[in-house]
Amino acid sequence: MTHEEARKQFPHTWSDMVYLNHAAVSPMSFRVRDAVDKYLTRRALKGIEPYPWAQKMALETKQMLGTLLHADPHQIAFVLNTSDGINVLASGLDWKAGDRVLLNGLEFPSNKYPFLNLQRRGVIIDIVAPKDYKITPEQIRAAIRPETKLVSISFVQFLTGARSDLHAIGAICKAHDILFCVDAIQGIPHSAIDVERANIDFLASGSHKWLMAPEGTGFIYVGKRAQEKIHQGNLGWTSVVDPFDFVPHQERLRPDAGRYENGTLNFIGIAGLHAALEFVFEFGIQEMERQVLDLSGYLIDRLSSRGLNVLTPKDEHEHSGIVTFEMENPDDVYERLKSKNIIISTREGKLRAAPHFYCNEEDVRKLYVELFA
C-alpha cells in the first residue's frame, strides 16, 4: 500500500482539516468503519448469536497483536483500556506493607492511579524526578530499593514524547528480580517493541490513539513471571477452562491470559481493531515508523530553528510521534489553530503535535506556517 492510498482512507484529509492530535485520539479509517458496520450488519441479520465466529475474529486479532509485540497470542487478553489493564496487575499482586513501586514524574494518570491506590494497603510509591524531561535507565537503577517490587513506565511519555529505553530498564528489573510493567499506548504500532527481548512482564494499551481503533478496546500482555504472581481480583464466567459449563462449581482458571477476560468481549471494538491491525501490517510497521519519525523530526527541526523550546528529544532514537513545545499564550495559539482547522492539543501549558503515518510534510508545514503567522 502506498502512502497516498493509505491517506485516502481518512476522509478528513479530503477537506482542509489538518489533524495532528493522534496522541489524544485518532480518526478512524474507512477500513475500520466498514469493519464495524459489517459486524453490526451481520449481528442484525442472520449472525445474531456471535459465537463462535466473533471468537474466531478475536483470536485472529490476538495473533496480530502477538506479531506486533513479538509475544505468544495466548499471553494477550482484551480489556477496556490502559487503566483497566494496569489494574489487573496492581490489584492482583500480593502486596504487603512496605513494598515499593517505582514510577516517575512524567506519567499519565493511567499509569499512576492504579498504583497510588495501593497506598491504602501500605505500599510506598517512589517517584523518579525527570531530568531534561526524560527518565533514563540510570535514574531507574539509582532509585531501586531492596523493597522495590515493581517498576512501571510508559513506552513513550504522553507529555514530552520521550521514548523510554525499555531494553535497558527491562535488564535492570530482571537483574533485581523486579516486575517490569509498560504502558504502551503512545508507542505502538509505530515504534518497534519486543516484550521478550525487553524483559517486559506486563504491558497494557488502549487502541484509540495510534492504533486508530475504537475506544474501549484495550489489551494486555501478561508474561510468565507476572502470570505466576497475579491472583486476580475479579473472576467471570469466561475466566475458567470450560466457560460453557454453566453449572456453577469450583473450576480451574484458564492457564493463559484469557482468564482476565471476565465475560462477553467488546466484539464491536475488536472488529475495528482487527481491521486497524490489518491496515498496519498492509502498510508495513517499519514503513510506518519511518514516516512518523520523518514527520516528527521535521517539525522538531523547524521549531528549534525558530528558537522555540522543544521538550521532545531531538535524537530520533529517543522520541517517536509526539512533539511538545512552548510558546507564549498556548491556549490562544491552540484556539487560533483550531479556527484554521489545524488540530493539535495543549498539555500542562504546552503545545503538543502528533502526526501519524498517513500525514504528510505539507500537513506539518501548514502547522509551522500558521504558528508564526
Tab-separated table of C-alpha atoms in Angstrom:
chain	number	residue	atom	x	y	z
A	1	MET	CA	0.000	0.000	0.000
A	2	THR	CA	1.377	3.398	-0.953
A	3	HIS	CA	1.284	6.407	1.318
A	4	GLU	CA	-1.265	8.114	-0.921
A	5	GLU	CA	-3.525	5.060	-0.880
A	6	ALA	CA	-3.341	4.986	2.915
A	7	ARG	CA	-4.094	8.700	3.153
A	8	LYS	CA	-7.267	8.318	1.106
A	9	GLN	CA	-8.626	6.037	3.832
A	10	PHE	CA	-9.134	9.091	6.065
A	11	PRO	CA	-11.933	11.345	4.798
A	12	HIS	CA	-10.872	14.406	6.772
A	13	THR	CA	-7.804	14.623	4.508
A	14	TRP	CA	-10.146	15.357	1.609
A	15	SER	CA	-11.004	18.697	3.217
A	16	ASP	CA	-8.836	21.492	4.589
A	17	MET	CA	-8.530	19.840	8.024
A	18	VAL	CA	-5.027	19.113	9.303
A	19	TYR	CA	-5.313	16.630	12.153
A	20	LEU	CA	-2.160	16.299	14.249
A	21	ASN	CA	-3.583	15.087	17.555
A	22	HIS	CA	-3.124	11.324	17.383
A	23	ALA	CA	-1.629	11.220	20.875
A	24	ALA	CA	-5.131	12.107	22.136
A	25	VAL	CA	-7.489	10.200	19.833
A	26	SER	CA	-7.166	9.158	16.208
A	27	PRO	CA	-9.671	9.357	13.375
A	28	MET	CA	-11.000	6.061	12.089
A	29	SER	CA	-10.178	4.910	8.606
A	30	PHE	CA	-12.815	3.707	6.188
A	31	ARG	CA	-11.376	0.243	6.787
A	32	VAL	CA	-12.201	0.400	10.486
A	33	ARG	CA	-15.603	1.971	9.963
A	34	ASP	CA	-16.541	-0.620	7.351
A	35	ALA	CA	-15.423	-3.488	9.603
A	36	VAL	CA	-17.608	-2.218	12.439
A	37	ASP	CA	-20.526	-1.737	10.030
A	38	LYS	CA	-20.047	-5.259	8.691
A	39	TYR	CA	-20.067	-6.707	12.207
A	40	LEU	CA	-23.214	-4.796	13.168
A	41	THR	CA	-24.975	-5.751	9.939
A	42	ARG	CA	-24.160	-9.420	10.451
A	43	ARG	CA	-25.462	-9.228	14.030
A	44	ALA	CA	-28.657	-7.573	12.795
A	45	LEU	CA	-29.323	-10.252	10.186
A	46	LYS	CA	-28.501	-13.957	10.496
A	47	GLY	CA	-25.466	-13.752	12.764
A	48	ILE	CA	-27.465	-12.702	15.799
A	49	GLU	CA	-25.564	-15.014	18.140
A	50	PRO	CA	-21.904	-14.035	17.563
A	51	TYR	CA	-20.280	-17.157	18.991
A	52	PRO	CA	-18.222	-18.781	17.530
A	53	TRP	CA	-17.485	-16.519	14.560
A	54	ALA	CA	-16.769	-13.464	16.715
A	55	GLN	CA	-14.424	-15.508	18.921
A	56	LYS	CA	-12.515	-16.525	15.809
A	57	MET	CA	-12.131	-12.835	14.913
A	58	ALA	CA	-10.928	-12.107	18.458
A	59	LEU	CA	-8.299	-14.855	18.233
A	60	GLU	CA	-7.081	-13.517	14.874
A	61	THR	CA	-6.781	-10.084	16.460
A	62	LYS	CA	-4.702	-11.510	19.307
A	63	GLN	CA	-2.472	-13.223	16.776
A	64	MET	CA	-1.814	-9.896	15.048
A	65	LEU	CA	-1.151	-8.232	18.403
A	66	GLY	CA	1.228	-11.074	19.189
A	67	THR	CA	3.116	-10.376	15.976
A	68	LEU	CA	3.233	-6.681	16.831
A	69	LEU	CA	4.595	-7.310	20.330
A	70	HIS	CA	6.670	-10.420	19.496
A	71	ALA	CA	4.523	-12.294	22.001
A	72	ASP	CA	2.561	-15.515	22.234
A	73	PRO	CA	-1.068	-14.550	21.452
A	74	HIS	CA	-2.203	-16.715	24.382
A	75	GLN	CA	-0.447	-14.210	26.648
A	76	ILE	CA	-2.732	-11.418	25.408
A	77	ALA	CA	-6.152	-10.536	26.788
A	78	PHE	CA	-8.688	-7.858	25.916
A	79	VAL	CA	-9.578	-5.197	28.479
A	80	LEU	CA	-11.435	-1.885	28.330
A	81	ASN	CA	-8.466	0.475	28.279
A	82	THR	CA	-4.972	1.081	29.662
A	83	SER	CA	-6.172	1.861	33.195
A	84	ASP	CA	-8.342	-1.252	33.252
A	85	GLY	CA	-5.383	-3.315	32.128
A	86	ILE	CA	-2.884	-1.937	34.638
A	87	ASN	CA	-5.405	-2.510	37.406
A	88	VAL	CA	-5.271	-6.242	36.612
A	89	LEU	CA	-1.638	-6.161	37.694
A	90	ALA	CA	-1.901	-3.635	40.514
A	91	SER	CA	-4.860	-5.339	42.182
A	92	GLY	CA	-3.653	-8.872	41.535
A	93	LEU	CA	-0.276	-8.956	43.254
A	94	ASP	CA	0.200	-9.992	46.885
A	95	TRP	CA	1.245	-6.683	48.397
A	96	LYS	CA	2.404	-6.205	51.945
A	97	ALA	CA	3.014	-3.013	53.881
A	98	GLY	CA	6.424	-1.583	52.992
A	99	ASP	CA	6.536	-2.930	49.429
A	100	ARG	CA	7.546	-0.225	46.962
A	101	VAL	CA	6.521	0.693	43.406
A	102	LEU	CA	8.774	2.863	41.257
A	103	LEU	CA	7.107	5.399	38.940
A	104	ASN	CA	8.247	8.716	37.512
A	105	GLY	CA	7.054	12.293	37.376
A	106	LEU	CA	6.122	12.231	33.686
A	107	GLU	CA	3.482	9.514	33.741
A	108	PHE	CA	-0.095	9.844	32.507
A	109	PRO	CA	-2.661	9.123	35.269
A	110	SER	CA	-3.464	5.702	33.762
A	111	ASN	CA	-0.047	4.586	34.923
A	112	LYS	CA	-0.282	6.322	38.300
A	113	TYR	CA	-3.683	5.894	39.911
A	114	PRO	CA	-3.800	2.066	39.908
A	115	PHE	CA	-0.576	2.098	41.939
A	116	LEU	CA	-1.340	5.144	44.091
A	117	ASN	CA	-4.477	3.278	45.118
A	118	LEU	CA	-2.206	0.703	46.766
A	119	GLN	CA	-1.056	3.217	49.370
A	120	ARG	CA	-4.112	2.288	51.436
A	121	ARG	CA	-2.514	-1.153	51.762
A	122	GLY	CA	0.773	0.281	52.980
A	123	VAL	CA	2.564	0.184	49.614
A	124	ILE	CA	5.092	3.005	49.150
A	125	ILE	CA	5.171	4.825	45.802
A	126	ASP	CA	8.555	6.233	44.804
A	127	ILE	CA	8.610	8.895	42.081
A	128	VAL	CA	11.706	9.467	39.954
A	129	ALA	CA	12.063	13.139	39.062
A	130	PRO	CA	12.675	13.700	35.332
A	131	LYS	CA	15.863	15.339	34.130
A	132	ASP	CA	15.518	17.456	30.995
A	133	TYR	CA	12.020	15.966	30.592
A	134	LYS	CA	13.431	12.438	30.331
A	135	ILE	CA	13.793	9.366	32.521
A	136	THR	CA	16.982	7.375	31.994
A	137	PRO	CA	17.814	3.776	32.920
A	138	GLU	CA	20.480	5.142	35.256
A	139	GLN	CA	17.836	7.093	37.171
A	140	ILE	CA	15.729	3.957	37.466
A	141	ARG	CA	18.696	1.934	38.689
A	142	ALA	CA	19.615	4.556	41.299
A	143	ALA	CA	16.041	4.730	42.644
A	144	ILE	CA	15.594	0.993	43.219
A	145	ARG	CA	15.398	-0.055	46.859
A	146	PRO	CA	15.523	-3.561	48.355
A	147	GLU	CA	11.742	-3.300	48.874
A	148	THR	CA	11.028	-2.294	45.266
A	149	LYS	CA	8.647	-4.865	43.835
A	150	LEU	CA	7.635	-3.283	40.530
A	151	VAL	CA	8.730	-0.638	38.035
A	152	SER	CA	6.150	0.845	35.656
A	153	ILE	CA	6.876	3.289	32.854
A	154	SER	CA	5.363	4.485	29.587
A	155	PHE	CA	6.948	3.361	26.348
A	156	VAL	CA	6.549	6.950	25.088
A	157	GLN	CA	5.730	9.726	27.530
A	158	PHE	CA	2.439	11.487	26.785
A	159	LEU	CA	3.705	14.988	27.554
A	160	THR	CA	7.228	15.108	26.178
A	161	GLY	CA	7.241	12.350	23.580
A	162	ALA	CA	10.414	10.922	25.117
A	163	ARG	CA	10.833	7.240	24.316
A	164	SER	CA	11.952	5.004	27.185
A	165	ASP	CA	14.897	2.652	26.759
A	166	LEU	CA	12.818	-0.430	27.501
A	167	HIS	CA	15.625	-2.906	26.878
A	168	ALA	CA	17.952	-1.237	29.371
A	169	ILE	CA	15.245	-0.773	32.002
A	170	GLY	CA	13.996	-4.310	31.500
A	171	ALA	CA	17.508	-5.676	32.021
A	172	ILE	CA	17.804	-3.712	35.271
A	173	CYS	CA	14.477	-5.050	36.509
A	174	LYS	CA	15.405	-8.621	35.637
A	175	ALA	CA	18.742	-8.303	37.432
A	176	HIS	CA	16.941	-7.095	40.584
A	177	ASP	CA	14.071	-9.623	40.256
A	178	ILE	CA	11.565	-6.767	39.901
A	179	LEU	CA	8.413	-6.915	37.766
A	180	PHE	CA	8.532	-4.587	34.763
A	181	CYS	CA	5.272	-3.014	33.551
A	182	VAL	CA	4.898	-0.874	30.426
A	183	ASP	CA	2.113	1.482	29.358
A	184	ALA	CA	2.426	1.198	25.582
A	185	ILE	CA	-0.475	3.331	24.310
A	186	GLN	CA	1.688	6.182	22.984
A	187	GLY	CA	4.242	3.918	21.314
A	188	ILE	CA	2.502	1.235	19.302
A	189	PRO	CA	2.181	0.355	16.480
A	190	HIS	CA	4.586	2.920	15.057
A	191	SER	CA	7.534	2.175	17.375
A	192	ALA	CA	9.078	-1.284	17.448
A	193	ILE	CA	8.677	-3.282	20.649
A	194	ASP	CA	9.697	-6.797	21.636
A	195	VAL	CA	8.332	-7.830	25.013
A	196	GLU	CA	10.589	-10.867	25.326
A	197	ARG	CA	13.847	-9.123	24.471
A	198	ALA	CA	12.954	-6.154	26.670
A	199	ASN	CA	12.085	-8.445	29.613
A	200	ILE	CA	8.633	-6.862	29.904
A	201	ASP	CA	6.477	-8.750	32.380
A	202	PHE	CA	3.245	-6.864	31.807
A	203	LEU	CA	2.070	-4.445	29.125
A	204	ALA	CA	-1.183	-2.519	28.774
A	205	SER	CA	-2.537	-0.362	25.976
A	206	GLY	CA	-5.691	1.159	24.610
A	207	SER	CA	-6.391	1.216	20.873
A	208	HIS	CA	-7.974	4.588	20.152
A	209	LYS	CA	-4.761	6.570	19.737
A	210	TRP	CA	-2.002	5.457	17.359
A	211	LEU	CA	-3.648	2.095	16.625
A	212	MET	CA	-6.634	4.061	15.263
A	213	ALA	CA	-9.282	1.633	16.515
A	214	PRO	CA	-12.490	2.192	18.503
A	215	GLU	CA	-12.466	3.328	22.114
A	216	GLY	CA	-12.981	0.751	24.843
A	217	THR	CA	-10.848	-1.862	23.098
A	218	GLY	CA	-7.706	-2.209	25.155
A	219	PHE	CA	-5.447	-5.212	25.671
A	220	ILE	CA	-2.786	-6.540	27.994
A	221	TYR	CA	0.232	-8.779	27.592
A	222	VAL	CA	0.923	-10.953	30.633
A	223	GLY	CA	4.364	-12.513	30.758
A	224	LYS	CA	5.067	-15.787	32.533
A	225	ARG	CA	6.556	-14.180	35.653
A	226	ALA	CA	3.592	-11.857	36.045
A	227	GLN	CA	1.116	-14.678	35.389
A	228	GLU	CA	2.647	-16.687	38.214
A	229	LYS	CA	2.357	-13.783	40.644
A	230	ILE	CA	-1.100	-12.385	39.810
A	231	HIS	CA	-4.055	-13.559	41.861
A	232	GLN	CA	-6.787	-11.761	40.032
A	233	GLY	CA	-9.251	-9.725	41.995
A	234	ASN	CA	-12.147	-10.286	39.579
A	235	LEU	CA	-13.467	-13.500	38.107
A	236	GLY	CA	-16.105	-14.062	35.446
A	237	TRP	CA	-17.733	-16.858	33.525
A	238	THR	CA	-15.118	-16.858	30.745
A	239	SER	CA	-12.166	-16.926	33.159
A	240	VAL	CA	-12.316	-20.680	33.533
A	241	VAL	CA	-11.183	-23.622	31.418
A	242	ASP	CA	-14.701	-24.658	30.381
A	243	PRO	CA	-16.808	-21.468	30.296
A	244	PHE	CA	-19.712	-23.195	28.559
A	245	ASP	CA	-20.320	-25.496	31.505
A	246	PHE	CA	-22.930	-23.223	33.042
A	247	VAL	CA	-23.450	-25.138	36.291
A	248	PRO	CA	-21.515	-23.149	38.912
A	249	HIS	CA	-18.811	-25.140	40.674
A	250	GLN	CA	-15.162	-24.853	41.565
A	251	GLU	CA	-13.401	-24.654	38.215
A	252	ARG	CA	-9.807	-24.326	37.134
A	253	LEU	CA	-8.767	-20.928	35.801
A	254	ARG	CA	-7.649	-20.740	32.212
A	255	PRO	CA	-3.857	-21.164	32.019
A	256	ASP	CA	-3.480	-18.261	29.590
A	257	ALA	CA	-4.189	-14.515	29.766
A	258	GLY	CA	-7.784	-15.164	28.752
A	259	ARG	CA	-8.544	-15.699	32.448
A	260	TYR	CA	-8.644	-11.899	32.784
A	261	GLU	CA	-11.482	-11.614	30.266
A	262	ASN	CA	-14.318	-11.906	32.732
A	263	GLY	CA	-17.244	-12.160	30.330
A	264	THR	CA	-18.516	-11.266	26.889
A	265	LEU	CA	-15.995	-9.224	24.945
A	266	ASN	CA	-16.455	-5.925	23.144
A	267	PHE	CA	-16.706	-7.625	19.765
A	268	ILE	CA	-17.736	-4.391	18.056
A	269	GLY	CA	-14.500	-2.723	19.119
A	270	ILE	CA	-12.457	-5.842	18.383
A	271	ALA	CA	-13.849	-5.875	14.837
A	272	GLY	CA	-12.491	-2.354	14.431
A	273	LEU	CA	-9.136	-3.249	15.997
A	274	HIS	CA	-8.882	-6.292	13.717
A	275	ALA	CA	-9.283	-4.035	10.669
A	276	ALA	CA	-6.887	-1.427	12.075
A	277	LEU	CA	-4.172	-4.041	12.598
A	278	GLU	CA	-4.667	-5.428	9.097
A	279	PHE	CA	-4.166	-1.863	7.863
A	280	VAL	CA	-0.957	-1.542	9.917
A	281	PHE	CA	0.564	-4.726	8.529
A	282	GLU	CA	-0.506	-3.948	4.981
A	283	PHE	CA	1.240	-0.573	5.112
A	284	GLY	CA	4.231	-2.003	6.964
A	285	ILE	CA	5.376	-1.427	10.536
A	286	GLN	CA	8.871	-0.292	9.601
A	287	GLU	CA	7.481	1.985	6.897
A	288	MET	CA	5.037	3.426	9.413
A	289	GLU	CA	7.762	4.123	11.968
A	290	ARG	CA	9.954	5.760	9.323
A	291	GLN	CA	7.124	8.056	8.209
A	292	VAL	CA	6.262	9.079	11.775
A	293	LEU	CA	9.891	9.758	12.654
A	294	ASP	CA	10.429	11.780	9.487
A	295	LEU	CA	7.417	13.984	10.194
A	296	SER	CA	8.134	14.492	13.879
A	297	GLY	CA	11.820	15.082	13.157
A	298	TYR	CA	10.954	17.655	10.500
A	299	LEU	CA	8.748	19.524	12.957
A	300	ILE	CA	11.334	19.395	15.757
A	301	ASP	CA	13.990	20.817	13.440
A	302	ARG	CA	11.756	23.631	12.169
A	303	LEU	CA	10.566	24.656	15.621
A	304	SER	CA	14.074	24.532	17.053
A	305	SER	CA	15.367	26.696	14.200
A	306	ARG	CA	12.912	29.393	15.274
A	307	GLY	CA	14.281	29.335	18.796
A	308	LEU	CA	11.345	27.619	20.469
A	309	ASN	CA	11.911	25.402	23.489
A	310	VAL	CA	11.119	21.885	22.250
A	311	LEU	CA	10.698	19.446	25.110
A	312	THR	CA	10.821	16.376	22.872
A	313	PRO	CA	14.310	14.855	22.483
A	314	LYS	CA	15.801	15.631	19.082
A	315	ASP	CA	17.536	12.252	18.594
A	316	GLU	CA	15.078	10.023	16.749
A	317	HIS	CA	16.145	7.079	18.905
A	318	GLU	CA	14.747	8.991	21.885
A	319	HIS	CA	11.401	10.165	20.505
A	320	SER	CA	8.512	8.932	18.408
A	321	GLY	CA	5.453	10.754	17.080
A	322	ILE	CA	4.817	13.333	19.809
A	323	VAL	CA	6.354	16.800	19.531
A	324	THR	CA	5.851	19.128	22.513
A	325	PHE	CA	6.981	22.736	22.578
A	326	GLU	CA	6.477	26.030	24.365
A	327	MET	CA	5.020	29.283	23.089
A	328	GLU	CA	3.521	32.288	24.814
A	329	ASN	CA	-0.233	32.137	25.380
A	330	PRO	CA	-0.572	28.465	24.368
A	331	ASP	CA	-4.356	28.394	24.814
A	332	ASP	CA	-4.739	31.329	22.444
A	333	VAL	CA	-2.424	29.659	19.934
A	334	TYR	CA	-4.450	26.451	20.177
A	335	GLU	CA	-7.731	28.278	19.542
A	336	ARG	CA	-6.257	30.188	16.609
A	337	LEU	CA	-5.012	26.969	15.039
A	338	LYS	CA	-8.383	25.331	15.634
A	339	SER	CA	-10.115	28.212	13.851
A	340	LYS	CA	-7.877	27.412	10.864
A	341	ASN	CA	-8.865	23.724	11.054
A	342	ILE	CA	-5.447	22.668	12.349
A	343	ILE	CA	-5.904	20.351	15.317
A	344	ILE	CA	-3.221	19.800	17.950
A	345	SER	CA	-3.576	19.884	21.749
A	346	THR	CA	-2.414	21.681	24.883
A	347	ARG	CA	-0.978	19.758	27.794
A	348	GLU	CA	0.152	21.374	31.054
A	349	GLY	CA	0.619	24.774	29.454
A	350	LYS	CA	2.490	23.426	26.450
A	351	LEU	CA	1.550	22.724	22.850
A	352	ARG	CA	1.661	19.154	21.569
A	353	ALA	CA	1.504	17.963	17.972
A	354	ALA	CA	1.361	14.296	16.980
A	355	PRO	CA	1.419	13.452	13.249
A	356	HIS	CA	0.697	9.882	12.167
A	357	PHE	CA	1.893	7.827	9.223
A	358	TYR	CA	-0.799	8.933	6.740
A	359	CYS	CA	0.006	12.601	7.348
A	360	ASN	CA	2.442	14.311	5.025
A	361	GLU	CA	5.028	17.056	5.131
A	362	GLU	CA	2.508	19.582	3.868
A	363	ASP	CA	0.344	18.954	6.950
A	364	VAL	CA	3.273	19.692	9.235
A	365	ARG	CA	4.308	22.699	7.134
A	366	LYS	CA	0.818	24.191	7.453
A	367	LEU	CA	1.062	23.911	11.224
A	368	TYR	CA	4.509	25.519	11.249
A	369	VAL	CA	3.455	28.385	8.998
A	370	GLU	CA	0.316	29.128	10.999
A	371	LEU	CA	2.207	29.082	14.295
A	372	PHE	CA	4.214	32.074	13.154
A	373	ALA	CA	1.555	33.816	11.085
